[in-house]
């Protein structure tokens, strides 16, 4: 494994996800107050970010499998970070949606290329490499809520212009590995065309549905838990943002552990156990707060997100001829589904109350656990490979 390349990919993934899936949901309360929005309008901001990323990632992935372009790696990260920074200058709600959508589009271009680069640099440690890459992304998501006190107490939305610094750092990281990536990309594409095995479209479709359920759990906690704890238990937003960070940080640890295990254990089993182990914590979460809530959020985040890297490697196993498309579907579609879930939960909150959102969240890991039972077990393929 080319460790320096994998860690650089993970670092660039952290910066990308910090300015997209990390900050955009966390900025929702600030956007809500600044532009005088309701829950549905606020969740629409998240939808625009997530949906543009979701739609574009599989398209960029399919495009990359047929005609790879190394320049999409730095340009994608440049666009995602610059789009969020410009949202600090948005004079109205419509331009805010435009800048956030631009950021999502850049993220959509970045992810398939970065995931392919990680796959190329992984050697025989595909699970470990994807774990490092995905932990980078999850770390960015977890750091987003910690940024909020800066904007709430000091700068307001104009403070987002400081994220031009992230743009510069991201360009530095991606250009560091650009020559290696460019030189090896064509050779990798030739190997993919010669690979044995057929794409398992049905299994990938089922896998994507499970990823959607997992994504709805994540966005439901990240976006609506601060509102829920503020309204039901009187918790201040800056404190509930710390709870969100703890949930996502536990998920980052789970992502690394799950990816590490996927080099040794069947990926279908890891995914199934991650869903099943999440069920008791999702059932308890709506009824606890304070220190008890932390005791629930830590294992909940660990288990529900422990399959993050696993699903990427598993999809690449199921789509051996379309590595970038597999990444676009598992990372991109899951993110976009989170945006759809945000609007769905926002509408529920406006009409049925925040508690109903958490009742829905209780059911999602159960459905994911049931559906994972019908995925093909990759143990036989592993045994054949090792023999």
Tab-separated table of C-alpha atoms in Angstrom:
chain	number	residue	atom	x	y	z
A	1	UNK	CA	0.000	0.000	0.000
A	2	UNK	CA	1.263	3.483	-0.896
A	3	UNK	CA	0.652	4.877	2.572
A	4	UNK	CA	1.549	8.496	1.843
A	5	UNK	CA	-0.881	8.582	-1.098
A	6	UNK	CA	-3.694	6.961	0.886
A	7	UNK	CA	-3.229	9.357	3.811
A	8	UNK	CA	-3.141	12.325	1.434
A	9	UNK	CA	-6.401	11.142	-0.116
A	10	UNK	CA	-7.847	10.841	3.389
A	11	UNK	CA	-6.717	14.367	4.272
A	12	UNK	CA	-8.223	15.861	1.129
A	13	UNK	CA	-11.422	13.899	1.833
A	14	UNK	CA	-11.537	15.454	5.301
A	15	UNK	CA	-11.359	18.974	3.843
A	16	UNK	CA	-13.998	18.227	1.213
A	17	UNK	CA	-16.483	16.731	3.642
A	18	UNK	CA	-15.813	19.446	6.220
A	19	UNK	CA	-17.197	22.076	3.842
A	20	UNK	CA	-20.070	19.936	2.530
A	21	UNK	CA	-21.636	17.214	4.678
A	22	UNK	CA	-19.896	18.511	7.821
A	23	UNK	CA	-20.727	22.198	7.817
A	24	UNK	CA	-23.896	22.492	5.727
A	25	UNK	CA	-26.191	20.611	8.184
A	26	UNK	CA	-24.492	22.306	11.140
A	27	UNK	CA	-25.025	25.734	9.577
A	28	UNK	CA	-28.769	25.106	9.358
A	29	UNK	CA	-29.668	26.988	12.602
A	30	UNK	CA	-27.541	29.962	11.519
A	31	UNK	CA	-29.040	30.041	8.009
A	32	UNK	CA	-32.493	29.677	9.548
A	33	UNK	CA	-32.052	32.770	11.718
A	34	UNK	CA	-30.200	34.843	9.111
A	35	UNK	CA	-32.721	34.327	6.299
A	36	UNK	CA	-35.823	33.822	8.509
A	37	UNK	CA	-36.594	30.337	7.205
A	38	UNK	CA	-38.919	27.565	8.365
A	39	UNK	CA	-37.822	23.929	8.823
A	40	UNK	CA	-38.711	22.940	5.268
A	41	UNK	CA	-36.755	25.818	3.716
A	42	UNK	CA	-33.815	25.142	6.006
A	43	UNK	CA	-33.712	21.481	5.038
A	44	UNK	CA	-33.913	22.559	1.375
A	45	UNK	CA	-30.410	24.033	1.777
A	46	UNK	CA	-29.141	20.621	2.847
A	47	UNK	CA	-31.051	18.999	-0.026
A	48	UNK	CA	-29.413	21.262	-2.639
A	49	UNK	CA	-25.959	20.465	-1.307
A	50	UNK	CA	-26.539	16.750	-0.979
A	51	UNK	CA	-28.646	16.239	-4.093
A	52	UNK	CA	-26.235	17.954	-6.495
A	53	UNK	CA	-23.467	15.818	-5.047
A	54	UNK	CA	-25.624	12.696	-5.221
A	55	UNK	CA	-26.754	13.091	-8.815
A	56	UNK	CA	-23.351	14.089	-10.109
A	57	UNK	CA	-21.237	11.466	-8.320
A	58	UNK	CA	-22.512	8.391	-10.199
A	59	UNK	CA	-22.369	10.408	-13.447
A	60	UNK	CA	-18.800	11.500	-12.789
A	61	UNK	CA	-18.012	7.929	-11.716
A	62	UNK	CA	-19.379	6.389	-14.922
A	63	UNK	CA	-17.558	9.045	-16.923
A	64	UNK	CA	-14.319	8.317	-15.045
A	65	UNK	CA	-14.580	4.571	-15.715
A	66	UNK	CA	-14.860	5.209	-19.473
A	67	UNK	CA	-12.578	8.229	-19.786
A	68	UNK	CA	-10.579	8.998	-16.619
A	69	UNK	CA	-9.396	12.579	-16.058
A	70	UNK	CA	-6.934	13.213	-13.250
A	71	UNK	CA	-7.634	16.971	-13.186
A	72	UNK	CA	-11.102	16.332	-11.695
A	73	UNK	CA	-9.415	15.509	-8.376
A	74	UNK	CA	-8.030	19.022	-7.619
A	75	UNK	CA	-10.772	20.901	-9.494
A	76	UNK	CA	-13.517	19.040	-7.605
A	77	UNK	CA	-12.047	19.924	-4.210
A	78	UNK	CA	-11.480	23.526	-5.337
A	79	UNK	CA	-15.130	23.884	-6.369
A	80	UNK	CA	-16.604	22.293	-3.237
A	81	UNK	CA	-14.639	24.477	-0.812
A	82	UNK	CA	-14.969	27.687	-2.844
A	83	UNK	CA	-18.732	27.202	-3.231
A	84	UNK	CA	-19.239	27.106	0.525
A	85	UNK	CA	-16.945	30.093	1.083
A	86	UNK	CA	-18.961	32.145	-1.429
A	87	UNK	CA	-22.197	31.291	0.390
A	88	UNK	CA	-21.006	33.723	3.059
A	89	UNK	CA	-21.606	36.505	0.525
A	90	UNK	CA	-25.085	35.376	-0.576
A	91	UNK	CA	-27.461	38.385	-0.367
A	92	UNK	CA	-30.603	36.256	-0.518
A	93	UNK	CA	-31.942	32.740	-0.118
A	94	UNK	CA	-31.862	31.837	-3.843
A	95	UNK	CA	-28.183	32.734	-4.260
A	96	UNK	CA	-27.431	30.836	-1.083
A	97	UNK	CA	-28.975	27.737	-2.671
A	98	UNK	CA	-26.918	28.351	-5.832
A	99	UNK	CA	-23.586	28.554	-3.999
A	100	UNK	CA	-24.384	25.531	-1.837
A	101	UNK	CA	-25.338	23.575	-4.982
A	102	UNK	CA	-22.020	24.558	-6.587
A	103	UNK	CA	-20.222	23.183	-3.551
A	104	UNK	CA	-22.153	19.916	-3.855
A	105	UNK	CA	-21.280	19.645	-7.549
A	106	UNK	CA	-17.585	19.982	-6.758
A	107	UNK	CA	-17.915	17.268	-4.128
A	108	UNK	CA	-19.567	15.067	-6.747
A	109	UNK	CA	-16.551	15.451	-9.047
A	110	UNK	CA	-14.044	14.876	-6.244
A	111	UNK	CA	-15.332	11.678	-4.632
A	112	UNK	CA	-15.166	9.124	-7.509
A	113	UNK	CA	-11.652	10.212	-8.492
A	114	UNK	CA	-10.407	10.268	-4.894
A	115	UNK	CA	-11.928	6.879	-4.142
A	116	UNK	CA	-10.424	5.426	-7.337
A	117	UNK	CA	-7.035	6.864	-6.392
A	118	UNK	CA	-7.326	5.261	-2.956
A	119	UNK	CA	-8.230	1.942	-4.604
A	120	UNK	CA	-5.187	2.226	-6.882
A	121	UNK	CA	-2.843	2.983	-3.982
A	122	UNK	CA	-4.299	0.302	-1.669
A	123	UNK	CA	-2.445	-2.737	-2.963
A	124	UNK	CA	-3.904	-5.787	-1.186
A	125	UNK	CA	-5.241	-3.734	1.746
A	126	UNK	CA	-8.436	-2.441	0.119
A	127	UNK	CA	-10.420	-2.309	3.350
A	128	UNK	CA	-7.705	-0.531	5.343
A	129	UNK	CA	-7.125	2.014	2.568
A	130	UNK	CA	-10.831	2.794	2.242
A	131	UNK	CA	-11.074	2.992	6.033
A	132	UNK	CA	-8.366	5.663	6.101
A	133	UNK	CA	-10.046	7.499	3.212
A	134	UNK	CA	-13.528	7.328	4.765
A	135	UNK	CA	-12.305	8.251	8.259
A	136	UNK	CA	-10.914	11.377	6.646
A	137	UNK	CA	-14.395	12.180	5.356
A	138	UNK	CA	-16.079	11.284	8.617
A	139	UNK	CA	-13.596	13.423	10.536
A	140	UNK	CA	-14.526	16.360	8.333
A	141	UNK	CA	-18.204	15.722	9.048
A	142	UNK	CA	-17.514	15.525	12.777
A	143	UNK	CA	-15.466	18.743	12.826
A	144	UNK	CA	-18.278	20.707	11.166
A	145	UNK	CA	-20.411	21.107	14.325
A	146	UNK	CA	-17.366	22.270	16.299
A	147	UNK	CA	-16.992	25.190	13.882
A	148	UNK	CA	-20.415	26.525	14.790
A	149	UNK	CA	-19.527	28.515	17.948
A	150	UNK	CA	-17.132	30.562	15.780
A	151	UNK	CA	-19.934	31.621	13.462
A	152	UNK	CA	-22.657	31.927	16.091
A	153	UNK	CA	-20.618	34.004	18.555
A	154	UNK	CA	-18.154	35.875	16.364
A	155	UNK	CA	-18.430	36.177	12.601
A	156	UNK	CA	-21.884	35.135	11.365
A	157	UNK	CA	-22.294	33.826	7.813
A	158	UNK	CA	-19.585	36.174	6.494
A	159	UNK	CA	-17.059	34.095	8.425
A	160	UNK	CA	-17.490	31.390	5.787
A	161	UNK	CA	-15.105	33.400	3.605
A	162	UNK	CA	-12.311	32.084	5.833
A	163	UNK	CA	-12.827	28.730	4.128
A	164	UNK	CA	-10.859	30.012	1.170
A	165	UNK	CA	-7.957	28.830	3.337
A	166	UNK	CA	-9.372	25.305	3.065
A	167	UNK	CA	-9.369	25.789	-0.713
A	168	UNK	CA	-5.645	26.568	-0.686
A	169	UNK	CA	-4.776	23.639	1.595
A	170	UNK	CA	-6.891	21.257	-0.484
A	171	UNK	CA	-5.166	22.315	-3.698
A	172	UNK	CA	-1.798	21.775	-2.063
A	173	UNK	CA	-2.714	18.222	-1.006
A	174	UNK	CA	-4.247	17.124	-4.301
A	175	UNK	CA	-1.482	18.642	-6.444
A	176	UNK	CA	1.059	16.754	-4.321
A	177	UNK	CA	-0.244	13.418	-5.589
A	178	UNK	CA	-1.499	14.625	-8.970
A	179	UNK	CA	1.582	13.532	-10.999
A	180	UNK	CA	1.446	9.973	-9.636
A	181	UNK	CA	-2.317	9.770	-10.158
A	182	UNK	CA	-2.136	11.106	-13.723
A	183	UNK	CA	0.664	8.746	-14.732
A	184	UNK	CA	-1.016	5.612	-13.318
A	185	UNK	CA	-4.620	6.361	-14.311
A	186	UNK	CA	-4.520	5.029	-17.874
A	187	UNK	CA	-2.784	1.800	-16.796
A	188	UNK	CA	-5.428	1.278	-14.107
A	189	UNK	CA	-8.227	1.788	-16.664
A	190	UNK	CA	-6.710	-0.880	-18.915
A	191	UNK	CA	-6.569	-3.341	-16.015
A	192	UNK	CA	-10.228	-2.685	-15.207
A	193	UNK	CA	-11.240	-3.569	-18.768
A	194	UNK	CA	-9.376	-6.878	-18.451
A	195	UNK	CA	-10.719	-7.817	-14.998
A	196	UNK	CA	-12.662	-11.065	-14.576
A	197	UNK	CA	-16.127	-11.205	-13.035
A	198	UNK	CA	-19.520	-9.704	-13.827
A	199	UNK	CA	-21.276	-6.733	-12.275
A	200	UNK	CA	-24.030	-7.787	-9.809
A	201	UNK	CA	-26.555	-5.037	-10.436
A	202	UNK	CA	-29.341	-6.466	-8.265
A	203	UNK	CA	-27.109	-6.811	-5.223
A	204	UNK	CA	-25.753	-3.276	-5.692
A	205	UNK	CA	-29.314	-1.921	-5.870
A	206	UNK	CA	-30.166	-3.566	-2.546
A	207	UNK	CA	-26.900	-2.311	-1.061
A	208	UNK	CA	-27.711	1.256	-2.124
A	209	UNK	CA	-31.121	1.040	-0.403
A	210	UNK	CA	-29.406	0.034	2.852
A	211	UNK	CA	-26.945	2.907	2.429
A	212	UNK	CA	-29.902	5.281	2.020
A	213	UNK	CA	-31.382	4.062	5.325
A	214	UNK	CA	-28.021	4.535	7.039
A	215	UNK	CA	-27.684	8.002	5.530
A	216	UNK	CA	-31.134	8.988	6.821
A	217	UNK	CA	-30.059	7.945	10.316
A	218	UNK	CA	-26.958	10.091	10.071
A	219	UNK	CA	-28.661	13.204	8.680
A	220	UNK	CA	-31.583	12.828	11.088
A	221	UNK	CA	-29.209	12.964	14.058
A	222	UNK	CA	-26.876	15.618	12.620
A	223	UNK	CA	-29.582	18.046	11.485
A	224	UNK	CA	-32.487	17.567	13.878
A	225	UNK	CA	-30.958	16.489	17.182
A	226	UNK	CA	-29.875	20.097	18.018
A	227	UNK	CA	-33.435	21.342	17.395
A	228	UNK	CA	-34.928	18.412	19.318
A	229	UNK	CA	-32.743	18.869	22.408
A	230	UNK	CA	-33.282	22.637	22.368
A	231	UNK	CA	-37.095	22.414	22.202
A	232	UNK	CA	-37.676	19.363	24.408
A	233	UNK	CA	-34.907	19.641	26.997
A	234	UNK	CA	-33.836	23.296	26.814
A	235	UNK	CA	-30.298	22.474	25.713
A	236	UNK	CA	-28.370	25.332	24.072
A	237	UNK	CA	-27.420	24.875	20.420
A	238	UNK	CA	-23.681	25.093	21.056
A	239	UNK	CA	-23.967	22.220	23.556
A	240	UNK	CA	-26.099	20.033	21.268
A	241	UNK	CA	-23.571	20.628	18.473
A	242	UNK	CA	-20.976	18.999	20.738
A	243	UNK	CA	-23.306	16.005	21.048
A	244	UNK	CA	-23.460	15.847	17.257
A	245	UNK	CA	-19.659	15.938	17.109
A	246	UNK	CA	-19.434	13.039	19.572
A	247	UNK	CA	-21.906	10.997	17.519
A	248	UNK	CA	-19.947	11.597	14.290
A	249	UNK	CA	-16.562	11.127	15.959
A	250	UNK	CA	-17.687	7.746	17.275
A	251	UNK	CA	-18.789	6.991	13.718
A	252	UNK	CA	-15.309	7.850	12.439
A	253	UNK	CA	-13.799	5.321	14.858
A	254	UNK	CA	-16.379	2.761	13.767
A	255	UNK	CA	-15.577	3.456	10.105
A	256	UNK	CA	-11.892	2.706	10.678
A	257	UNK	CA	-12.574	-0.470	12.658
A	258	UNK	CA	-15.121	-1.713	10.098
A	259	UNK	CA	-12.766	-1.075	7.176
A	260	UNK	CA	-9.923	-2.832	8.967
A	261	UNK	CA	-12.122	-5.865	9.644
A	262	UNK	CA	-13.321	-6.004	6.012
A	263	UNK	CA	-9.866	-7.222	4.916
A	264	UNK	CA	-10.385	-10.247	7.187
A	265	UNK	CA	-14.140	-10.878	7.449
A	266	UNK	CA	-17.040	-11.045	4.946
A	267	UNK	CA	-18.237	-7.515	4.190
A	268	UNK	CA	-21.889	-8.573	4.099
A	269	UNK	CA	-21.661	-9.808	7.683
A	270	UNK	CA	-20.009	-6.618	8.906
A	271	UNK	CA	-22.771	-4.545	7.304
A	272	UNK	CA	-25.485	-6.743	8.787
A	273	UNK	CA	-24.016	-6.645	12.311
A	274	UNK	CA	-23.540	-2.859	12.150
A	275	UNK	CA	-27.255	-2.426	11.491
A	276	UNK	CA	-28.421	-4.975	14.046
A	277	UNK	CA	-26.173	-3.624	16.804
A	278	UNK	CA	-27.537	-0.109	16.202
A	279	UNK	CA	-31.153	-1.052	16.916
A	280	UNK	CA	-31.240	-0.848	20.750
A	281	UNK	CA	-29.555	2.569	20.746
A	282	UNK	CA	-31.878	4.036	18.112
A	283	UNK	CA	-34.855	2.831	20.162
A	284	UNK	CA	-33.587	4.512	23.330
A	285	UNK	CA	-32.376	7.835	21.892
A	286	UNK	CA	-35.667	9.838	21.807
A	287	UNK	CA	-36.289	9.307	25.519
A	288	UNK	CA	-32.927	10.299	27.043
A	289	UNK	CA	-30.850	13.457	27.379
A	290	UNK	CA	-27.771	14.747	29.162
A	291	UNK	CA	-25.084	12.250	30.141
A	292	UNK	CA	-27.333	9.286	29.358
A	293	UNK	CA	-27.771	10.572	25.803
A	294	UNK	CA	-24.002	10.588	25.396
A	295	UNK	CA	-23.858	6.962	26.526
A	296	UNK	CA	-26.373	6.171	23.784
A	297	UNK	CA	-24.882	8.350	21.029
A	298	UNK	CA	-21.345	6.939	21.261
A	299	UNK	CA	-22.195	3.272	20.507
A	300	UNK	CA	-24.988	4.338	18.139
A	301	UNK	CA	-22.558	6.413	16.053
A	302	UNK	CA	-19.902	3.689	16.213
A	303	UNK	CA	-22.171	0.896	14.985
A	304	UNK	CA	-24.379	2.702	12.456
A	305	UNK	CA	-21.360	4.235	10.651
A	306	UNK	CA	-18.981	1.291	11.050
A	307	UNK	CA	-20.050	0.019	7.619
A	308	UNK	CA	-19.100	3.249	5.804
A	309	UNK	CA	-15.807	2.023	4.311
A	310	UNK	CA	-17.150	-1.536	4.104
A	311	UNK	CA	-19.963	-0.597	1.720
A	312	UNK	CA	-17.542	1.133	-0.663
A	313	UNK	CA	-15.229	-1.891	-0.855
A	314	UNK	CA	-18.238	-4.221	-1.036
A	315	UNK	CA	-19.725	-2.247	-3.949
A	316	UNK	CA	-16.366	-2.352	-5.751
A	317	UNK	CA	-16.433	-6.128	-5.245
A	318	UNK	CA	-19.945	-6.288	-6.716
A	319	UNK	CA	-19.047	-3.952	-9.614
A	320	UNK	CA	-15.513	-5.091	-10.533
A	321	UNK	CA	-15.689	-3.440	-13.967
A	322	UNK	CA	-16.823	-0.025	-12.686
A	323	UNK	CA	-14.761	0.984	-9.649
A	324	UNK	CA	-15.523	4.703	-9.873
A	325	UNK	CA	-19.228	4.095	-10.474
A	326	UNK	CA	-19.295	1.876	-7.369
A	327	UNK	CA	-17.784	4.710	-5.353
A	328	UNK	CA	-20.187	7.238	-6.840
A	329	UNK	CA	-23.190	5.107	-5.963
A	330	UNK	CA	-22.168	4.199	-2.418
A	331	UNK	CA	-20.756	7.561	-1.367
A	332	UNK	CA	-22.673	9.883	-3.690
A	333	UNK	CA	-26.117	8.369	-3.703
A	334	UNK	CA	-25.996	7.853	0.035
A	335	UNK	CA	-25.126	11.529	0.555
A	336	UNK	CA	-27.872	12.673	-1.804
A	337	UNK	CA	-30.364	10.418	-0.114
A	338	UNK	CA	-29.429	12.174	3.113
A	339	UNK	CA	-30.512	15.449	1.520
A	340	UNK	CA	-33.849	13.957	0.500
A	341	UNK	CA	-34.191	12.602	4.013
A	342	UNK	CA	-33.482	16.086	5.397
A	343	UNK	CA	-36.429	17.566	3.487
A	344	UNK	CA	-38.606	14.584	4.434
A	345	UNK	CA	-37.757	15.001	8.119
A	346	UNK	CA	-38.131	18.777	7.845
A	347	UNK	CA	-41.661	18.401	6.516
A	348	UNK	CA	-42.482	15.923	9.285
A	349	UNK	CA	-41.107	18.394	11.858
A	350	UNK	CA	-43.259	21.251	10.532
A	351	UNK	CA	-46.463	19.210	10.494
A	352	UNK	CA	-46.093	16.425	13.090
A	353	UNK	CA	-43.362	17.653	15.420
A	354	UNK	CA	-39.718	16.841	16.051
A	355	UNK	CA	-40.490	13.789	18.185
A	356	UNK	CA	-42.029	12.067	15.159
A	357	UNK	CA	-38.694	12.386	13.350
A	358	UNK	CA	-37.039	10.355	16.087
A	359	UNK	CA	-39.786	7.753	15.942
A	360	UNK	CA	-38.931	7.282	12.253
A	361	UNK	CA	-35.227	7.051	13.095
A	362	UNK	CA	-36.033	4.190	15.462
A	363	UNK	CA	-37.249	2.056	12.554
A	364	UNK	CA	-34.457	2.649	10.003
A	365	UNK	CA	-31.748	0.343	11.487
A	366	UNK	CA	-34.339	-2.422	11.790
A	367	UNK	CA	-35.165	-2.179	8.081
A	368	UNK	CA	-31.454	-2.032	7.208
A	369	UNK	CA	-30.715	-5.123	9.270
A	370	UNK	CA	-33.505	-7.101	7.595
A	371	UNK	CA	-32.476	-6.094	4.056
A	372	UNK	CA	-28.811	-6.903	4.689
A	373	UNK	CA	-29.766	-10.536	5.200
A	374	UNK	CA	-30.556	-10.770	1.466
A	375	UNK	CA	-27.175	-9.495	0.241
A	376	UNK	CA	-24.770	-12.087	-1.222
A	377	UNK	CA	-22.142	-13.275	1.244
A	378	UNK	CA	-18.680	-12.537	-0.138
A	379	UNK	CA	-17.026	-15.246	2.007
A	380	UNK	CA	-16.819	-17.667	-0.934
A	381	UNK	CA	-15.199	-15.042	-3.129
A	382	UNK	CA	-12.690	-14.329	-0.377
A	383	UNK	CA	-11.914	-18.011	0.027
A	384	UNK	CA	-11.352	-18.356	-3.728
A	385	UNK	CA	-9.089	-15.306	-3.768
A	386	UNK	CA	-6.961	-16.518	-0.847
A	387	UNK	CA	-6.672	-20.020	-2.257
